[in-house]
Amino acid sequence: MVTKKILLKEEDIPKQWYNLAVDLPSPPKPPLGPDGNPVSPDMLAPVFPMNLIEQEVSQERWIDIPEEVIEILYRWRPSPLRRATYLEEYLKTPARIYYKDESVSPPGSHKPNTSVAQAWYNKQFGIERLTTETGAGQWGSALAFACKLIGLECKVYMVRISFEQKPYRKTMMKVWGADCISSPSSETKAGRDILAKMPDTSGSLGIAISEAIEAAVTDETGKTRYSLGSVLNHVLLHQTIIGLEAKKQLESINEQTPDIVIGCAGGGSNFAGLAFPFVYDKINGAEIEIIPTEPEACPTLTRAPYAYDHGDTARMTPLLPMYSLGHTFVPPPIHAGGLRYHGMAPLVSQGVTEGLLNPRSFHQLKCYESAVLWAHTEGAITAPETSHAVACVIDEAKKAKEEGKEKVILFNYSGHGLLDLSGYQSYFADELSDYSLPDEELEKYQEALKDFPKPE
Amino acid sequence: MVTKKILLKEEDIPKQWYNLAVDLPSPPKPPLGPDGNPVSPDMLAPVFPMNLIEQEVSQERWIDIPEEVIEILYRWRPSPLRRATYLEEYLKTPARIYYKDESVSPPGSHKPNTSVAQAWYNKQFGIERLTTETGAGQWGSALAFACKLIGLECKVYMVRISFEQKPYRKTMMKVWGADCISSPSSETKAGRDILAKMPDTSGSLGIAISEAIEAAVTDETGKTRYSLGSVLNHVLLHQTIIGLEAKKQLESINEQTPDIVIGCAGGGSNFAGLAFPFVYDKINGAEIEIIPTEPEACPTLTRAPYAYDHGDTARMTPLLPMYSLGHTFVPPPIHAGGLRYHGMAPLVSQGVTEGLLNPRSFHQLKCYESAVLWAHTEGAITAPETSHAVACVIDEAKKAKEEGKEKVILFNYSGHGLLDLSGYQSYFADELSDYSLPDEELEKYQEALKDFPKPE
């Protein structure tokens, strides 16, 4: 009998995170301030606690996971590694398909791997309150969850259109005790300015980030900080527990190193979490094709240039070295909310420039079609983001069949779609269509970057 | 370190279901036809396939689970047994609290344990299409899931008000390929009759059952049958895998037989699934308090008489021996949709009359309060039904603390609440209130039973 669930005992949970920054062939480029000079850790201190800033710039390969963080992660970790035997049978592929099931966390995705760690480090640093922004609500609910378990207050600025149209994620945050308000709000200067100019705005992630950062840095008690759910080095670091567990699980059944590793990439954190421990193997000689997948409608890694750009629309963050469609990029309203980001984590971006990663983009109709095939075979309903990984897995499994090769494919099942059923509804109602960003649009958005320094 | 997740290897999954009917101190009473005589298996043949009817009346203690059914259950089974250490710590209780996590199935509850088995037996019998009714959508989506995996068509009659107000369960069914329509529909005589009289009706489970049964029995090809998600003996039988797994899991960590076993009870199937293997132990001398919990607003086991009554409002089913509020009972609109049934599974009912079970009822505000405490400690968001078990668990854990006793409490975490967040929303908005059925209401509903035979 083929085992479908490869489980790790609690005591075998990884005790350290893996920091890819140390092993990349060339050293990571620093974020730059408005003056074009590298940003020093001190400059970030009003925004993040110093212990996380230290992780952000750490030169250690392995960083201990605090025992108290592990104690919280046990609520859902180690997560199962599953074998997709039912899909394999359907496709009649010789490939062996494994997936790391991150949908088992209470908020339903990989996000709490970092929200728990971030909340813990903030608490250690004496912080009492975290602020953040959220679009569709995945990250906001993951941070609300973490703050409740660790004992911090949590304030979430939720993009107005989602706040009004997606009440359930908001209710989730409320269950976990967070204060979630519609952005732009009248509670911050950034919010009030926007409301004065555009009272009917539907809000944006850029505005919500501005509000959340402002609320953190202007708190006179000094007990508030801001928390980000992707992109930054320390966020990706916290996610590497995914790939480290997967390695142990594959070893436990004497499975070979995967031939192909796949994860969807919006800001890059779930992809990096699974992939970076395998990038380490690749740097050390293993033959692995490592594929971040993204929407054709938001083709950051596949079509944007590698540039210095702001991480947010409101240009409050330092300039980060990354593939970027431009911080003014307005993505079309596809349903995979988590993949609509204009930029990409610097470490993932560098992995691409160094030839370690092979990004690929997918149209949304193909992704929904793949998600439905997944539900008909493996049984579960995937998040729209995750379906961008599933689409690639199916392509690769078919290719293995054509080539007659027993490839091992591993991917990150980053989240379930139980709070995203409206996307499936639109798909079945034929309300969705495919969209490719026209070249001239892409060029237009790059205008905003023309005065920024270029990474070498 | 205390293990929080007690996992069972796939090869250790139970290979047989347990049939409590054989072990009850007195033999189960048969269902009766309209003439007051016992219903013979043949009379049920237009509704159910004969292999399931045989299970319904089986005198075997152990019934083999078909290997192909097990192969499908592996998608989520064996389910984890978890220890609620975080809640224990919060309550400072000496009790050890374990819960069987049935929320891990793709449809999110225990329901697919029987939908998969029922679909398989129907397929074996040559049936090509199943019909059923659904209220809030839990059962409809579980049957849709099973039919897709096994290769049957599935038609779900969904109560109109839910069909219109709860689009997401409908979308789930669609993902799994089912045809879900609003009930009353114009596709059946029962539906058309109601629509002619009451075109604006919001529908009811009674009407939807009538439609689903009619659609099954009037299909001239003979290839359609009806499927029920609770109440009947064979449904409870299929759920016993829950309790049988839990026993193995407790044994694997050398834990004693539980002192207290708890499950919420609507029709009775999730409760029975966990509890019946322990009822067996109790019959054989073990000291276990076994508690089905129900809403104070729908107090079937705690206040209704034991009587012969129809299983459905439309009086299409035989008379079943059970605690019943009366088939005309209209429950108040509390959010725990799955606990609003007027009757109770005959086997559970008999367990109560024989003194083996100790039912208890709970007000909904206390249940939501308990669910929020659960989310703040254990992390996950429970279904409103499951919160009726959680409320009882918290009471018992507090009692153990008062008594200073290291009791072992086991309960069934029957489902997650990710598709029931609107209930939490109403709770936070102070829109919910408690309700006790007035005595005169209870008596009024009993009127409809006065001409039926009485169980001895």
PDB file of N, CA and C in Angstrom, chain B residues 304-386:
ATOM      1  N   ALA B 304     -38.330  16.020  25.144  1.00  0.00           N
ATOM      2  CA  ALA B 304     -39.394  15.405  24.351  1.00  0.00           C
ATOM      3  C   ALA B 304     -39.671  13.987  24.851  1.00  0.00           C
ATOM      4  N   PRO B 305     -40.872  13.450  24.584  1.00  0.00           N
ATOM      5  CA  PRO B 305     -41.165  12.069  24.960  1.00  0.00           C
ATOM      6  C   PRO B 305     -40.582  11.064  23.959  1.00  0.00           C
ATOM      7  N   TYR B 306     -40.418   9.843  24.411  1.00  0.00           N
ATOM      8  CA  TYR B 306     -40.022   8.738  23.535  1.00  0.00           C
ATOM      9  C   TYR B 306     -41.295   8.240  22.871  1.00  0.00           C
ATOM     10  N   ALA B 307     -41.336   8.275  21.561  1.00  0.00           N
ATOM     11  CA  ALA B 307     -42.596   8.023  20.860  1.00  0.00           C
ATOM     12  C   ALA B 307     -42.323   7.449  19.475  1.00  0.00           C
ATOM     13  N   TYR B 308     -43.363   6.978  18.819  1.00  0.00           N
ATOM     14  CA  TYR B 308     -43.252   6.670  17.394  1.00  0.00           C
ATOM     15  C   TYR B 308     -43.612   7.923  16.621  1.00  0.00           C
ATOM     16  N   ASP B 309     -42.729   8.323  15.712  1.00  0.00           N
ATOM     17  CA  ASP B 309     -43.031   9.522  14.913  1.00  0.00           C
ATOM     18  C   ASP B 309     -42.345   9.409  13.555  1.00  0.00           C
ATOM     19  N   HIS B 310     -42.838  10.208  12.630  1.00  0.00           N
ATOM     20  CA  HIS B 310     -42.196  10.272  11.314  1.00  0.00           C
ATOM     21  C   HIS B 310     -40.846  10.971  11.409  1.00  0.00           C
ATOM     22  N   GLY B 311     -39.935  10.559  10.554  1.00  0.00           N
ATOM     23  CA  GLY B 311     -38.622  11.190  10.509  1.00  0.00           C
ATOM     24  C   GLY B 311     -38.640  12.517   9.780  1.00  0.00           C
ATOM     25  N   ASP B 312     -39.710  12.797   9.068  1.00  0.00           N
ATOM     26  CA  ASP B 312     -39.754  14.014   8.253  1.00  0.00           C
ATOM     27  C   ASP B 312     -41.084  14.728   8.440  1.00  0.00           C
ATOM     28  N   THR B 313     -41.067  15.991   8.139  1.00  0.00           N
ATOM     29  CA  THR B 313     -42.257  16.829   8.282  1.00  0.00           C
ATOM     30  C   THR B 313     -43.366  16.374   7.338  1.00  0.00           C
ATOM     31  N   ALA B 314     -42.964  15.897   6.162  1.00  0.00           N
ATOM     32  CA  ALA B 314     -43.964  15.552   5.149  1.00  0.00           C
ATOM     33  C   ALA B 314     -44.537  14.152   5.374  1.00  0.00           C
ATOM     34  N   ARG B 315     -44.107  13.471   6.399  1.00  0.00           N
ATOM     35  CA  ARG B 315     -44.618  12.159   6.784  1.00  0.00           C
ATOM     36  C   ARG B 315     -44.448  11.110   5.693  1.00  0.00           C
ATOM     37  N   MET B 316     -43.357  11.184   4.975  1.00  0.00           N
ATOM     38  CA  MET B 316     -43.088  10.175   3.957  1.00  0.00           C
ATOM     39  C   MET B 316     -42.344   8.973   4.531  1.00  0.00           C
ATOM     40  N   THR B 317     -41.653   9.158   5.642  1.00  0.00           N
ATOM     41  CA  THR B 317     -40.876   8.043   6.201  1.00  0.00           C
ATOM     42  C   THR B 317     -41.777   7.169   7.072  1.00  0.00           C
ATOM     43  N   PRO B 318     -41.314   5.954   7.346  1.00  0.00           N
ATOM     44  CA  PRO B 318     -42.018   5.133   8.335  1.00  0.00           C
ATOM     45  C   PRO B 318     -41.989   5.812   9.701  1.00  0.00           C
ATOM     46  N   LEU B 319     -42.780   5.268  10.622  1.00  0.00           N
ATOM     47  CA  LEU B 319     -42.737   5.743  12.010  1.00  0.00           C
ATOM     48  C   LEU B 319     -41.506   5.130  12.679  1.00  0.00           C
ATOM     49  N   LEU B 320     -40.703   5.994  13.309  1.00  0.00           N
ATOM     50  CA  LEU B 320     -39.480   5.525  13.957  1.00  0.00           C
ATOM     51  C   LEU B 320     -39.623   5.681  15.464  1.00  0.00           C
ATOM     52  N   PRO B 321     -39.074   4.720  16.220  1.00  0.00           N
ATOM     53  CA  PRO B 321     -39.148   4.832  17.684  1.00  0.00           C
ATOM     54  C   PRO B 321     -38.059   5.780  18.172  1.00  0.00           C
ATOM     55  N   MET B 322     -38.447   6.936  18.633  1.00  0.00           N
ATOM     56  CA  MET B 322     -37.408   7.927  18.988  1.00  0.00           C
ATOM     57  C   MET B 322     -37.966   9.037  19.874  1.00  0.00           C
ATOM     58  N   TYR B 323     -37.057   9.725  20.537  1.00  0.00           N
ATOM     59  CA  TYR B 323     -37.437  10.973  21.183  1.00  0.00           C
ATOM     60  C   TYR B 323     -37.808  11.932  20.065  1.00  0.00           C
ATOM     61  N   SER B 324     -38.956  12.569  20.218  1.00  0.00           N
ATOM     62  CA  SER B 324     -39.368  13.467  19.143  1.00  0.00           C
ATOM     63  C   SER B 324     -40.165  14.649  19.672  1.00  0.00           C
ATOM     64  N   LEU B 325     -39.795  15.805  19.204  1.00  0.00           N
ATOM     65  CA  LEU B 325     -40.554  17.019  19.520  1.00  0.00           C
ATOM     66  C   LEU B 325     -41.813  17.089  18.671  1.00  0.00           C
ATOM     67  N   GLY B 326     -41.960  16.131  17.767  1.00  0.00           N
ATOM     68  CA  GLY B 326     -43.111  16.121  16.870  1.00  0.00           C
ATOM     69  C   GLY B 326     -42.700  16.581  15.483  1.00  0.00           C
ATOM     70  N   HIS B 327     -43.186  15.840  14.479  1.00  0.00           N
ATOM     71  CA  HIS B 327     -42.714  16.137  13.110  1.00  0.00           C
ATOM     72  C   HIS B 327     -43.212  17.488  12.603  1.00  0.00           C
ATOM     73  N   THR B 328     -44.145  18.109  13.308  1.00  0.00           N
ATOM     74  CA  THR B 328     -44.577  19.453  12.889  1.00  0.00           C
ATOM     75  C   THR B 328     -43.758  20.546  13.583  1.00  0.00           C
ATOM     76  N   PHE B 329     -42.838  20.134  14.442  1.00  0.00           N
ATOM     77  CA  PHE B 329     -42.007  21.088  15.195  1.00  0.00           C
ATOM     78  C   PHE B 329     -41.264  22.048  14.258  1.00  0.00           C
ATOM     79  N   VAL B 330     -41.409  23.320  14.527  1.00  0.00           N
ATOM     80  CA  VAL B 330     -40.669  24.326  13.777  1.00  0.00           C
ATOM     81  C   VAL B 330     -39.650  24.954  14.718  1.00  0.00           C
ATOM     82  N   PRO B 331     -38.391  24.612  14.527  1.00  0.00           N
ATOM     83  CA  PRO B 331     -37.394  25.130  15.467  1.00  0.00           C
ATOM     84  C   PRO B 331     -37.165  26.614  15.251  1.00  0.00           C
ATOM     85  N   PRO B 332     -36.822  27.328  16.319  1.00  0.00           N
ATOM     86  CA  PRO B 332     -36.485  28.739  16.143  1.00  0.00           C
ATOM     87  C   PRO B 332     -35.186  28.843  15.345  1.00  0.00           C
ATOM     88  N   PRO B 333     -34.976  29.968  14.687  1.00  0.00           N
ATOM     89  CA  PRO B 333     -33.814  30.087  13.800  1.00  0.00           C
ATOM     90  C   PRO B 333     -32.492  30.242  14.544  1.00  0.00           C
ATOM     91  N   ILE B 334     -32.061  29.226  15.270  1.00  0.00           N
ATOM     92  CA  ILE B 334     -30.708  29.310  15.824  1.00  0.00           C
ATOM     93  C   ILE B 334     -29.751  28.896  14.720  1.00  0.00           C
ATOM     94  N   HIS B 335     -28.479  29.232  14.900  1.00  0.00           N
ATOM     95  CA  HIS B 335     -27.544  29.031  13.797  1.00  0.00           C
ATOM     96  C   HIS B 335     -27.007  27.625  13.651  1.00  0.00           C
ATOM     97  N   ALA B 336     -27.142  26.798  14.696  1.00  0.00           N
ATOM     98  CA  ALA B 336     -26.622  25.446  14.590  1.00  0.00           C
ATOM     99  C   ALA B 336     -27.582  24.593  13.767  1.00  0.00           C
ATOM    100  N   GLY B 337     -27.568  24.839  12.449  1.00  0.00           N
ATOM    101  CA  GLY B 337     -28.516  24.220  11.534  1.00  0.00           C
ATOM    102  C   GLY B 337     -28.592  22.708  11.687  1.00  0.00           C
ATOM    103  N   GLY B 338     -27.463  22.091  11.958  1.00  0.00           N
ATOM    104  CA  GLY B 338     -27.430  20.642  12.039  1.00  0.00           C
ATOM    105  C   GLY B 338     -28.051  20.081  13.306  1.00  0.00           C
ATOM    106  N   LEU B 339     -28.423  20.926  14.232  1.00  0.00           N
ATOM    107  CA  LEU B 339     -29.009  20.438  15.493  1.00  0.00           C
ATOM    108  C   LEU B 339     -30.475  20.807  15.614  1.00  0.00           C
ATOM    109  N   ARG B 340     -31.103  21.159  14.506  1.00  0.00           N
ATOM    110  CA  ARG B 340     -32.479  21.652  14.560  1.00  0.00           C
ATOM    111  C   ARG B 340     -33.505  20.568  14.249  1.00  0.00           C
ATOM    112  N   TYR B 341     -33.099  19.318  14.212  1.00  0.00           N
ATOM    113  CA  TYR B 341     -33.977  18.223  13.838  1.00  0.00           C
ATOM    114  C   TYR B 341     -34.974  17.902  14.958  1.00  0.00           C
ATOM    115  N   HIS B 342     -36.192  17.575  14.576  1.00  0.00           N
ATOM    116  CA  HIS B 342     -37.231  17.324  15.604  1.00  0.00           C
ATOM    117  C   HIS B 342     -37.066  15.982  16.303  1.00  0.00           C
ATOM    118  N   GLY B 343     -36.433  15.036  15.616  1.00  0.00           N
ATOM    119  CA  GLY B 343     -36.324  13.696  16.183  1.00  0.00           C
ATOM    120  C   GLY B 343     -34.903  13.360  16.587  1.00  0.00           C
ATOM    121  N   MET B 344     -34.629  12.080  16.728  1.00  0.00           N
ATOM    122  CA  MET B 344     -33.296  11.621  17.120  1.00  0.00           C
ATOM    123  C   MET B 344     -33.149  10.170  16.650  1.00  0.00           C
ATOM    124  N   ALA B 345     -31.966   9.818  16.229  1.00  0.00           N
ATOM    125  CA  ALA B 345     -31.712   8.452  15.766  1.00  0.00           C
ATOM    126  C   ALA B 345     -32.290   7.433  16.754  1.00  0.00           C
ATOM    127  N   PRO B 346     -33.026   6.435  16.256  1.00  0.00           N
ATOM    128  CA  PRO B 346     -33.593   5.410  17.148  1.00  0.00           C
ATOM    129  C   PRO B 346     -32.560   4.747  18.061  1.00  0.00           C
ATOM    130  N   LEU B 347     -31.372   4.466  17.556  1.00  0.00           N
ATOM    131  CA  LEU B 347     -30.384   3.797  18.413  1.00  0.00           C
ATOM    132  C   LEU B 347     -29.909   4.719  19.541  1.00  0.00           C
ATOM    133  N   VAL B 348     -29.761   6.003  19.231  1.00  0.00           N
ATOM    134  CA  VAL B 348     -29.387   6.958  20.282  1.00  0.00           C
ATOM    135  C   VAL B 348     -30.550   7.084  21.270  1.00  0.00           C
ATOM    136  N   SER B 349     -31.760   7.163  20.731  1.00  0.00           N
ATOM    137  CA  SER B 349     -32.942   7.288  21.594  1.00  0.00           C
ATOM    138  C   SER B 349     -33.029   6.110  22.553  1.00  0.00           C
ATOM    139  N   GLN B 350     -32.804   4.913  22.015  1.00  0.00           N
ATOM    140  CA  GLN B 350     -32.889   3.737  22.879  1.00  0.00           C
ATOM    141  C   GLN B 350     -31.780   3.740  23.934  1.00  0.00           C
ATOM    142  N   GLY B 351     -30.610   4.218  23.545  1.00  0.00           N
ATOM    143  CA  GLY B 351     -29.519   4.347  24.510  1.00  0.00           C
ATOM    144  C   GLY B 351     -29.921   5.218  25.694  1.00  0.00           C
ATOM    145  N   VAL B 352     -30.736   6.231  25.411  1.00  0.00           N
ATOM    146  CA  VAL B 352     -31.203   7.106  26.494  1.00  0.00           C
ATOM    147  C   VAL B 352     -32.250   6.386  27.346  1.00  0.00           C
ATOM    148  N   THR B 353     -33.206   5.731  26.685  1.00  0.00           N
ATOM    149  CA  THR B 353     -34.248   5.041  27.471  1.00  0.00           C
ATOM    150  C   THR B 353     -33.628   3.939  28.330  1.00  0.00           C
ATOM    151  N   GLU B 354     -32.562   3.369  27.871  1.00  0.00           N
ATOM    152  CA  GLU B 354     -31.944   2.277  28.644  1.00  0.00           C
ATOM    153  C   GLU B 354     -30.931   2.799  29.663  1.00  0.00           C
ATOM    154  N   GLY B 355     -30.819   4.084  29.781  1.00  0.00           N
ATOM    155  CA  GLY B 355     -29.962   4.653  30.822  1.00  0.00           C
ATOM    156  C   GLY B 355     -28.474   4.637  30.505  1.00  0.00           C
ATOM    157  N   LEU B 356     -28.145   4.396  29.252  1.00  0.00           N
ATOM    158  CA  LEU B 356     -26.721   4.345  28.892  1.00  0.00           C
ATOM    159  C   LEU B 356     -26.164   5.721  28.556  1.00  0.00           C
ATOM    160  N   LEU B 357     -27.038   6.639  28.199  1.00  0.00           N
ATOM    161  CA  LEU B 357     -26.606   7.977  27.766  1.00  0.00           C
ATOM    162  C   LEU B 357     -27.262   9.033  28.660  1.00  0.00           C
ATOM    163  N   ASN B 358     -26.559  10.121  28.872  1.00  0.00           N
ATOM    164  CA  ASN B 358     -27.049  11.197  29.743  1.00  0.00           C
ATOM    165  C   ASN B 358     -27.092  12.527  29.009  1.00  0.00           C
ATOM    166  N   PRO B 359     -28.164  12.768  28.260  1.00  0.00           N
ATOM    167  CA  PRO B 359     -28.225  13.977  27.435  1.00  0.00           C
ATOM    168  C   PRO B 359     -28.243  15.263  28.263  1.00  0.00           C
ATOM    169  N   ARG B 360     -27.773  16.314  27.644  1.00  0.00           N
ATOM    170  CA  ARG B 360     -27.723  17.615  28.297  1.00  0.00           C
ATOM    171  C   ARG B 360     -27.976  18.688  27.232  1.00  0.00           C
ATOM    172  N   SER B 361     -28.624  19.778  27.617  1.00  0.00           N
ATOM    173  CA  SER B 361     -28.892  20.830  26.616  1.00  0.00           C
ATOM    174  C   SER B 361     -28.181  22.123  26.996  1.00  0.00           C
ATOM    175  N   PHE B 362     -27.912  22.942  25.977  1.00  0.00           N
ATOM    176  CA  PHE B 362     -27.145  24.179  26.168  1.00  0.00           C
ATOM    177  C   PHE B 362     -27.759  25.334  25.382  1.00  0.00           C
ATOM    178  N   HIS B 363     -27.695  26.504  25.988  1.00  0.00           N
ATOM    179  CA  HIS B 363     -28.149  27.716  25.299  1.00  0.00           C
ATOM    180  C   HIS B 363     -27.098  28.173  24.298  1.00  0.00           C
ATOM    181  N   GLN B 364     -27.549  28.817  23.227  1.00  0.00           N
ATOM    182  CA  GLN B 364     -26.606  29.137  22.159  1.00  0.00           C
ATOM    183  C   GLN B 364     -25.567  30.191  22.542  1.00  0.00           C
ATOM    184  N   LEU B 365     -25.932  31.138  23.404  1.00  0.00           N
ATOM    185  CA  LEU B 365     -24.931  32.154  23.757  1.00  0.00           C
ATOM    186  C   LEU B 365     -23.756  31.516  24.490  1.00  0.00           C
ATOM    187  N   LYS B 366     -24.057  30.591  25.376  1.00  0.00           N
ATOM    188  CA  LYS B 366     -22.990  29.880  26.075  1.00  0.00           C
ATOM    189  C   LYS B 366     -22.137  29.074  25.088  1.00  0.00           C
ATOM    190  N   CYS B 367     -22.791  28.527  24.079  1.00  0.00           N
ATOM    191  CA  CYS B 367     -22.048  27.743  23.074  1.00  0.00           C
ATOM    192  C   CYS B 367     -21.105  28.635  22.280  1.00  0.00           C
ATOM    193  N   TYR B 368     -21.573  29.791  21.859  1.00  0.00           N
ATOM    194  CA  TYR B 368     -20.689  30.713  21.126  1.00  0.00           C
ATOM    195  C   TYR B 368     -19.550  31.202  22.016  1.00  0.00           C
ATOM    196  N   GLU B 369     -19.887  31.487  23.276  1.00  0.00           N
ATOM    197  CA  GLU B 369     -18.860  31.909  24.223  1.00  0.00           C
ATOM    198  C   GLU B 369     -17.793  30.810  24.355  1.00  0.00           C
ATOM    199  N   SER B 370     -18.240  29.576  24.419  1.00  0.00           N
ATOM    200  CA  SER B 370     -17.311  28.447  24.515  1.00  0.00           C
ATOM    201  C   SER B 370     -16.478  28.320  23.244  1.00  0.00           C
ATOM    202  N   ALA B 371     -17.129  28.542  22.109  1.00  0.00           N
ATOM    203  CA  ALA B 371     -16.416  28.438  20.832  1.00  0.00           C
ATOM    204  C   ALA B 371     -15.335  29.509  20.718  1.00  0.00           C
ATOM    205  N   VAL B 372     -15.629  30.691  21.231  1.00  0.00           N
ATOM    206  CA  VAL B 372     -14.646  31.771  21.172  1.00  0.00           C
ATOM    207  C   VAL B 372     -13.469  31.453  22.111  1.00  0.00           C
ATOM    208  N   LEU B 373     -13.773  30.900  23.285  1.00  0.00           N
ATOM    209  CA  LEU B 373     -12.695  30.475  24.184  1.00  0.00           C
ATOM    210  C   LEU B 373     -11.836  29.399  23.519  1.00  0.00           C
ATOM    211  N   TRP B 374     -12.493  28.497  22.836  1.00  0.00           N
ATOM    212  CA  TRP B 374     -11.778  27.448  22.089  1.00  0.00           C
ATOM    213  C   TRP B 374     -10.825  28.073  21.065  1.00  0.00           C
ATOM    214  N   ALA B 375     -11.346  29.046  20.295  1.00  0.00           N
ATOM    215  CA  ALA B 375     -10.515  29.713  19.273  1.00  0.00           C
ATOM    216  C   ALA B 375      -9.350  30.454  19.912  1.00  0.00           C
ATOM    217  N   HIS B 376      -9.564  30.968  21.115  1.00  0.00           N
ATOM    218  CA  HIS B 376      -8.505  31.735  21.782  1.00  0.00           C
ATOM    219  C   HIS B 376      -7.452  30.837  22.427  1.00  0.00           C
ATOM    220  N   THR B 377      -7.775  29.576  22.621  1.00  0.00           N
ATOM    221  CA  THR B 377      -6.817  28.670  23.258  1.00  0.00           C
ATOM    222  C   THR B 377      -6.319  27.626  22.253  1.00  0.00           C
ATOM    223  N   GLU B 378      -7.208  26.809  21.759  1.00  0.00           N
ATOM    224  CA  GLU B 378      -6.798  25.770  20.807  1.00  0.00           C
ATOM    225  C   GLU B 378      -6.538  26.323  19.414  1.00  0.00           C
ATOM    226  N   GLY B 379      -7.167  27.443  19.090  1.00  0.00           N
ATOM    227  CA  GLY B 379      -6.846  28.119  17.836  1.00  0.00           C
ATOM    228  C   GLY B 379      -7.893  28.017  16.750  1.00  0.00           C
ATOM    229  N   ALA B 380      -8.615  26.914  16.670  1.00  0.00           N
ATOM    230  CA  ALA B 380      -9.501  26.692  15.524  1.00  0.00           C
ATOM    231  C   ALA B 380     -10.910  27.225  15.764  1.00  0.00           C
ATOM    232  N   ILE B 381     -11.600  27.457  14.662  1.00  0.00           N
ATOM    233  CA  ILE B 381     -12.969  27.980  14.712  1.00  0.00           C
ATOM    234  C   ILE B 381     -13.942  26.827  14.507  1.00  0.00           C
ATOM    235  N   THR B 382     -14.763  26.566  15.520  1.00  0.00           N
ATOM    236  CA  THR B 382     -15.642  25.386  15.471  1.00  0.00           C
ATOM    237  C   THR B 382     -16.954  25.677  14.765  1.00  0.00           C
ATOM    238  N   ALA B 383     -17.545  24.629  14.251  1.00  0.00           N
ATOM    239  CA  ALA B 383     -18.909  24.723  13.741  1.00  0.00           C
ATOM    240  C   ALA B 383     -19.847  25.024  14.917  1.00  0.00           C
ATOM    241  N   PRO B 384     -20.950  25.721  14.637  1.00  0.00           N
ATOM    242  CA  PRO B 384     -21.901  26.012  15.721  1.00  0.00           C
ATOM    243  C   PRO B 384     -22.438  24.733  16.372  1.00  0.00           C
ATOM    244  N   GLU B 385     -22.585  23.679  15.591  1.00  0.00           N
ATOM    245  CA  GLU B 385     -23.032  22.408  16.165  1.00  0.00           C
ATOM    246  C   GLU B 385     -22.004  21.914  17.186  1.00  0.00           C
ATOM    247  N   THR B 386     -20.744  21.887  16.746  1.00  0.00           N
ATOM    248  CA  THR B 386     -19.664  21.367  17.585  1.00  0.00           C
ATOM    249  C   THR B 386     -19.524  22.169  18.879  1.00  0.00           C
TER     250      THR B 386
END
